[in-house]
Amino acid sequence: MARKKRKTLILIILSTLLLAGPGVVDIANAESISSFIPTDFEQQSVSSTLNSSDSINDGSAQESVKWNQGWNSFDGNWFYVDSVNPVSLHSGWLYTNGAWYWLDPSTHAMAIGLHECNGSAYWFDASGAMATGWVLDGGTWYYATGSGALASGWLNLNGTWYWLDPSTHVMATGLHGCNGSMYWFNGSGSMATGWVLDGGTWYYATGSGALASGWAYVGGAWYWLDPSTHAMVTGVQQIDGAQYSFASNGAWLG
């Protein structure tokens, strides 16, 4: 009888171990699995004023960009956020921290370099600030007036005349045609008067700056400036069917 009870007890113990498996799970102290996925981005809706073709308006951009009020960088461009709830991107002129900036009305991106705004050309430095005064861009000089608009045509600064091309706003150097007359500008862009030597050729710029052509009486001597090229002649020349001789300095000999 005792042996039978002992067998029964052993069977009960074995059954308990088999049902429990290799380990006993403490359900009361078990940790639940979290379904929360952390993210570094704060989702914001982008203003509906943006075009659907703008990269800033892509769904992925809206979900990944954390907008802050003020300047924000995205996809290689700078934008200015007026408000974040909802997001409102600035466009047009912006004055902040003592400088003027231009935010493209269609893309809202900050302008840099040469840019046209409301029909006038402006130049903005790498920080986006509008320039005034002389601007050097890739070897080309421009002059930004006090309003920031690039000058074109004749410009007088401190008594010196400059010519800024009306179509490109580029400062002229060397020989240049301006309003139907020829002028010569030195390397600094200032208009020349008097005798000018350019690449071995002499020209004479009158008091107005316009290059002389035909006969010119200068310093007590007569000179002939070719009517088509404005270049001073030397040696024997045929002029209006007559022969004339000029010294090496261009003065008429008779």
Short mmCIF file of C-alpha atoms in Angstrom, two decimals:
data_model
loop_
_atom_site.label_atom_id
_atom_site.label_comp_id
_atom_site.label_asym_id
_atom_site.label_seq_id
_atom_site.Cartn_x
_atom_site.Cartn_y
_atom_site.Cartn_z
CA MET A 1 0.00 0.00 0.00
CA ALA A 2 2.83 2.37 0.88
CA ARG A 3 4.56 1.51 -2.40
CA LYS A 4 1.38 2.36 -4.34
CA LYS A 5 1.07 5.77 -2.63
CA ARG A 6 4.73 6.51 -3.41
CA LYS A 7 4.21 5.73 -7.14
CA THR A 8 1.12 7.90 -7.22
CA LEU A 9 3.05 10.82 -5.66
CA ILE A 10 5.90 10.44 -8.18
CA LEU A 11 3.44 10.49 -11.10
CA ILE A 12 1.80 13.67 -9.78
CA ILE A 13 5.19 15.43 -9.48
CA LEU A 14 6.26 14.39 -13.01
CA SER A 15 2.95 15.56 -14.49
CA THR A 16 3.37 18.95 -12.84
CA LEU A 17 6.89 19.40 -14.25
CA LEU A 18 5.85 18.39 -17.77
CA LEU A 19 2.92 20.82 -17.79
CA ALA A 20 5.08 23.68 -16.52
CA GLY A 21 7.63 23.29 -19.34
CA PRO A 22 11.30 24.30 -19.19
CA GLY A 23 10.64 27.44 -17.16
CA VAL A 24 7.96 28.98 -15.04
CA VAL A 25 6.58 32.36 -16.27
CA ASP A 26 5.79 34.93 -13.61
CA ILE A 27 2.80 36.61 -15.27
CA ALA A 28 2.33 39.09 -12.48
CA ASN A 29 5.81 40.58 -13.03
CA ALA A 30 6.05 40.21 -16.85
CA GLU A 31 6.76 43.38 -18.98
CA SER A 32 4.33 44.17 -21.77
CA ILE A 33 5.72 44.79 -25.33
CA SER A 34 5.39 48.48 -26.31
CA SER A 35 3.82 49.40 -29.66
CA PHE A 36 5.26 52.98 -29.48
CA ILE A 37 7.92 53.74 -32.12
CA PRO A 38 9.97 56.80 -31.18
CA THR A 39 10.63 59.45 -33.87
CA ASP A 40 12.87 62.53 -34.06
CA PHE A 41 10.43 64.42 -36.28
CA GLU A 42 7.44 66.51 -35.43
CA GLN A 43 4.74 66.41 -38.09
CA GLN A 44 3.43 69.76 -39.30
CA SER A 45 1.04 70.64 -42.10
CA VAL A 46 2.48 72.94 -44.78
CA SER A 47 0.57 76.03 -45.83
CA SER A 48 -1.81 75.42 -48.72
CA THR A 49 -0.38 78.46 -50.52
CA LEU A 50 2.45 76.25 -51.83
CA ASN A 51 2.24 74.74 -55.30
CA SER A 52 1.87 70.98 -55.56
CA SER A 53 5.04 70.87 -57.68
CA ASP A 54 7.16 72.45 -54.95
CA SER A 55 9.50 70.01 -53.21
CA ILE A 56 8.69 71.63 -49.89
CA ASN A 57 5.08 70.51 -50.34
CA ASP A 58 5.88 66.80 -50.77
CA GLY A 59 4.15 64.53 -48.32
CA SER A 60 7.46 63.16 -47.12
CA ALA A 61 8.70 66.68 -46.50
CA GLN A 62 5.65 67.53 -44.43
CA GLU A 63 6.16 64.44 -42.32
CA SER A 64 9.90 64.80 -41.79
CA VAL A 65 10.58 68.54 -41.40
CA LYS A 66 10.38 70.07 -37.97
CA TRP A 67 9.44 73.69 -38.64
CA ASN A 68 10.47 76.46 -36.30
CA GLN A 69 9.41 80.06 -36.42
CA GLY A 70 12.02 82.12 -38.30
CA TRP A 71 14.71 80.72 -40.59
CA ASN A 72 14.57 77.04 -41.59
CA SER A 73 16.83 75.07 -43.95
CA PHE A 74 15.33 72.41 -46.18
CA ASP A 75 16.64 70.61 -49.27
CA GLY A 76 19.52 73.05 -49.76
CA ASN A 77 17.35 76.17 -49.50
CA TRP A 78 16.42 78.58 -46.74
CA PHE A 79 12.84 79.45 -45.87
CA TYR A 80 11.35 81.89 -43.40
CA VAL A 81 8.43 80.63 -41.32
CA ASP A 82 6.04 83.32 -40.12
CA SER A 83 4.01 80.91 -37.99
CA VAL A 84 4.10 77.18 -37.24
CA ASN A 85 0.49 76.40 -36.39
CA PRO A 86 -0.40 76.13 -39.17
CA VAL A 87 2.88 76.54 -41.05
CA SER A 88 3.00 79.79 -43.04
CA LEU A 89 6.05 80.36 -45.24
CA HIS A 90 7.03 83.94 -46.03
CA SER A 91 7.22 85.18 -49.62
CA GLY A 92 8.38 88.44 -51.19
CA TRP A 93 10.44 91.03 -49.32
CA LEU A 94 11.45 90.39 -45.72
CA TYR A 95 13.25 92.83 -43.43
CA THR A 96 14.86 91.24 -40.39
CA ASN A 97 17.93 91.95 -38.26
CA GLY A 98 18.79 95.05 -40.27
CA ALA A 99 18.87 93.39 -43.70
CA TRP A 100 16.49 92.84 -46.60
CA TYR A 101 15.84 89.38 -48.03
CA TRP A 102 13.81 88.10 -50.97
CA LEU A 103 11.73 84.94 -50.64
CA ASP A 104 10.58 83.71 -54.04
CA PRO A 105 6.78 84.11 -54.26
CA SER A 106 6.37 80.75 -56.01
CA THR A 107 8.83 78.53 -54.12
CA HIS A 108 9.31 80.56 -50.90
CA ALA A 109 13.07 79.89 -51.17
CA MET A 110 15.52 82.62 -50.11
CA ALA A 111 17.31 84.26 -53.05
CA ILE A 112 21.10 84.46 -53.38
CA GLY A 113 23.21 86.02 -56.13
CA LEU A 114 21.63 87.86 -59.05
CA HIS A 115 17.84 87.83 -58.86
CA GLU A 116 14.94 89.74 -60.36
CA CYS A 117 12.30 91.01 -57.96
CA ASN A 118 9.19 92.87 -59.11
CA GLY A 119 10.79 93.89 -62.40
CA SER A 120 14.15 95.08 -61.02
CA ALA A 121 17.41 93.18 -60.64
CA TYR A 122 19.06 92.81 -57.24
CA TRP A 123 22.06 90.97 -55.83
CA PHE A 124 21.98 88.98 -52.60
CA ASP A 125 25.05 87.66 -50.79
CA ALA A 126 25.51 84.08 -49.59
CA SER A 127 23.57 84.85 -46.41
CA GLY A 128 20.66 86.13 -48.51
CA ALA A 129 21.11 89.77 -47.47
CA MET A 130 20.46 92.34 -50.20
CA ALA A 131 23.60 94.19 -51.30
CA THR A 132 24.18 97.89 -51.86
CA GLY A 133 27.21 99.51 -53.50
CA TRP A 134 29.72 97.73 -55.72
CA VAL A 135 29.27 93.99 -56.06
CA LEU A 136 31.78 91.56 -57.61
CA ASP A 137 30.24 88.32 -58.85
CA GLY A 138 32.41 85.86 -60.75
CA GLY A 139 34.70 88.55 -62.15
CA THR A 140 31.79 90.83 -63.10
CA TRP A 141 31.04 94.12 -61.37
CA TYR A 142 27.56 95.46 -60.64
CA TYR A 143 26.44 98.51 -58.73
CA ALA A 144 23.52 98.20 -56.34
CA THR A 145 21.88 101.55 -55.62
CA GLY A 146 20.67 102.62 -52.19
CA SER A 147 17.36 100.84 -52.80
CA GLY A 148 19.26 97.69 -53.75
CA ALA A 149 18.15 97.79 -57.39
CA LEU A 150 21.10 97.30 -59.76
CA ALA A 151 22.06 100.40 -61.72
CA SER A 152 21.86 100.45 -65.51
CA GLY A 153 23.02 103.02 -68.04
CA TRP A 154 25.11 105.99 -66.94
CA LEU A 155 26.11 106.24 -63.29
CA ASN A 156 28.02 109.11 -61.67
CA LEU A 157 29.81 108.31 -58.42
CA ASN A 158 31.98 110.93 -56.75
CA GLY A 159 32.48 112.76 -60.03
CA THR A 160 33.37 109.66 -62.05
CA TRP A 161 31.18 108.23 -64.79
CA TYR A 162 30.48 104.53 -65.26
CA TRP A 163 28.37 102.60 -67.75
CA LEU A 164 26.24 99.69 -66.60
CA ASP A 165 24.83 97.66 -69.46
CA PRO A 166 21.05 98.29 -69.59
CA SER A 167 20.24 94.63 -70.25
CA THR A 168 22.78 92.83 -68.03
CA HIS A 169 23.66 95.59 -65.50
CA VAL A 170 27.33 94.65 -65.98
CA MET A 171 29.93 97.42 -65.55
CA ALA A 172 31.68 98.22 -68.84
CA THR A 173 35.45 98.19 -69.35
CA GLY A 174 37.48 98.95 -72.48
CA LEU A 175 35.76 100.04 -75.70
CA HIS A 176 32.02 100.18 -75.38
CA GLY A 177 29.11 101.62 -77.31
CA CYS A 178 26.69 103.68 -75.24
CA ASN A 179 23.60 105.33 -76.70
CA GLY A 180 25.09 105.47 -80.20
CA SER A 181 28.55 106.79 -79.25
CA MET A 182 31.79 104.99 -78.46
CA TYR A 183 33.53 105.37 -75.11
CA TRP A 184 36.51 103.85 -73.37
CA PHE A 185 36.46 102.69 -69.75
CA ASN A 186 39.52 101.67 -67.77
CA GLY A 187 39.87 98.54 -65.64
CA SER A 188 38.07 100.17 -62.72
CA GLY A 189 35.16 101.03 -65.01
CA SER A 190 35.67 104.79 -64.92
CA MET A 191 35.09 106.63 -68.19
CA ALA A 192 38.24 108.02 -69.81
CA THR A 193 38.89 111.45 -71.29
CA GLY A 194 41.90 112.50 -73.33
CA TRP A 195 44.29 110.14 -75.07
CA VAL A 196 43.75 106.44 -74.47
CA LEU A 197 46.11 103.61 -75.45
CA ASP A 198 44.42 100.24 -75.83
CA GLY A 199 46.40 97.28 -77.16
CA GLY A 200 48.76 99.44 -79.20
CA THR A 201 45.97 101.61 -80.62
CA TRP A 202 45.41 105.24 -79.66
CA TYR A 203 42.00 106.83 -79.24
CA TYR A 204 41.00 110.29 -78.18
CA ALA A 205 38.12 110.67 -75.72
CA THR A 206 36.58 114.14 -75.80
CA GLY A 207 35.49 116.05 -72.71
CA SER A 208 32.13 114.27 -72.81
CA GLY A 209 33.94 110.93 -72.97
CA ALA A 210 32.74 110.15 -76.50
CA LEU A 211 35.60 109.01 -78.73
CA ALA A 212 36.57 111.48 -81.43
CA SER A 213 36.28 110.53 -85.09
CA GLY A 214 37.50 112.38 -88.18
CA TRP A 215 39.62 115.48 -87.69
CA ALA A 216 40.48 116.48 -84.12
CA TYR A 217 42.54 119.48 -83.05
CA VAL A 218 44.34 118.63 -79.80
CA GLY A 219 47.21 120.50 -78.15
CA GLY A 220 48.01 122.61 -81.19
CA ALA A 221 48.09 119.73 -83.68
CA TRP A 222 45.64 118.04 -86.06
CA TYR A 223 44.92 114.34 -85.87
CA TRP A 224 42.79 111.98 -87.90
CA LEU A 225 40.68 109.44 -86.05
CA ASP A 226 39.23 106.76 -88.29
CA PRO A 227 35.46 107.41 -88.54
CA SER A 228 34.59 103.71 -88.31
CA THR A 229 37.07 102.51 -85.66
CA HIS A 230 37.95 105.80 -83.88
CA ALA A 231 41.61 104.72 -84.03
CA MET A 232 44.31 107.37 -84.51
CA VAL A 233 46.18 106.99 -87.82
CA THR A 234 49.87 107.37 -88.63
CA GLY A 235 51.85 107.43 -91.88
CA VAL A 236 50.35 108.24 -95.28
CA GLN A 237 46.56 108.18 -95.44
CA GLN A 238 43.95 108.81 -98.14
CA ILE A 239 41.21 111.00 -96.69
CA ASP A 240 38.30 112.21 -98.82
CA GLY A 241 40.35 111.67 -101.98
CA ALA A 242 43.40 113.57 -100.75
CA GLN A 243 46.70 112.27 -99.39
CA TYR A 244 47.93 113.26 -95.94
CA SER A 245 50.97 112.36 -93.88
CA PHE A 246 50.94 111.82 -90.13
CA ALA A 247 53.85 111.45 -87.72
CA SER A 248 54.31 108.39 -85.52
CA ASN A 249 52.57 110.28 -82.73
CA GLY A 250 49.59 110.89 -85.03
CA ALA A 251 50.16 114.61 -85.62
CA TRP A 252 49.40 115.80 -89.17
CA LEU A 253 52.55 116.70 -91.11
CA GLY A 254 50.88 118.11 -94.18
#
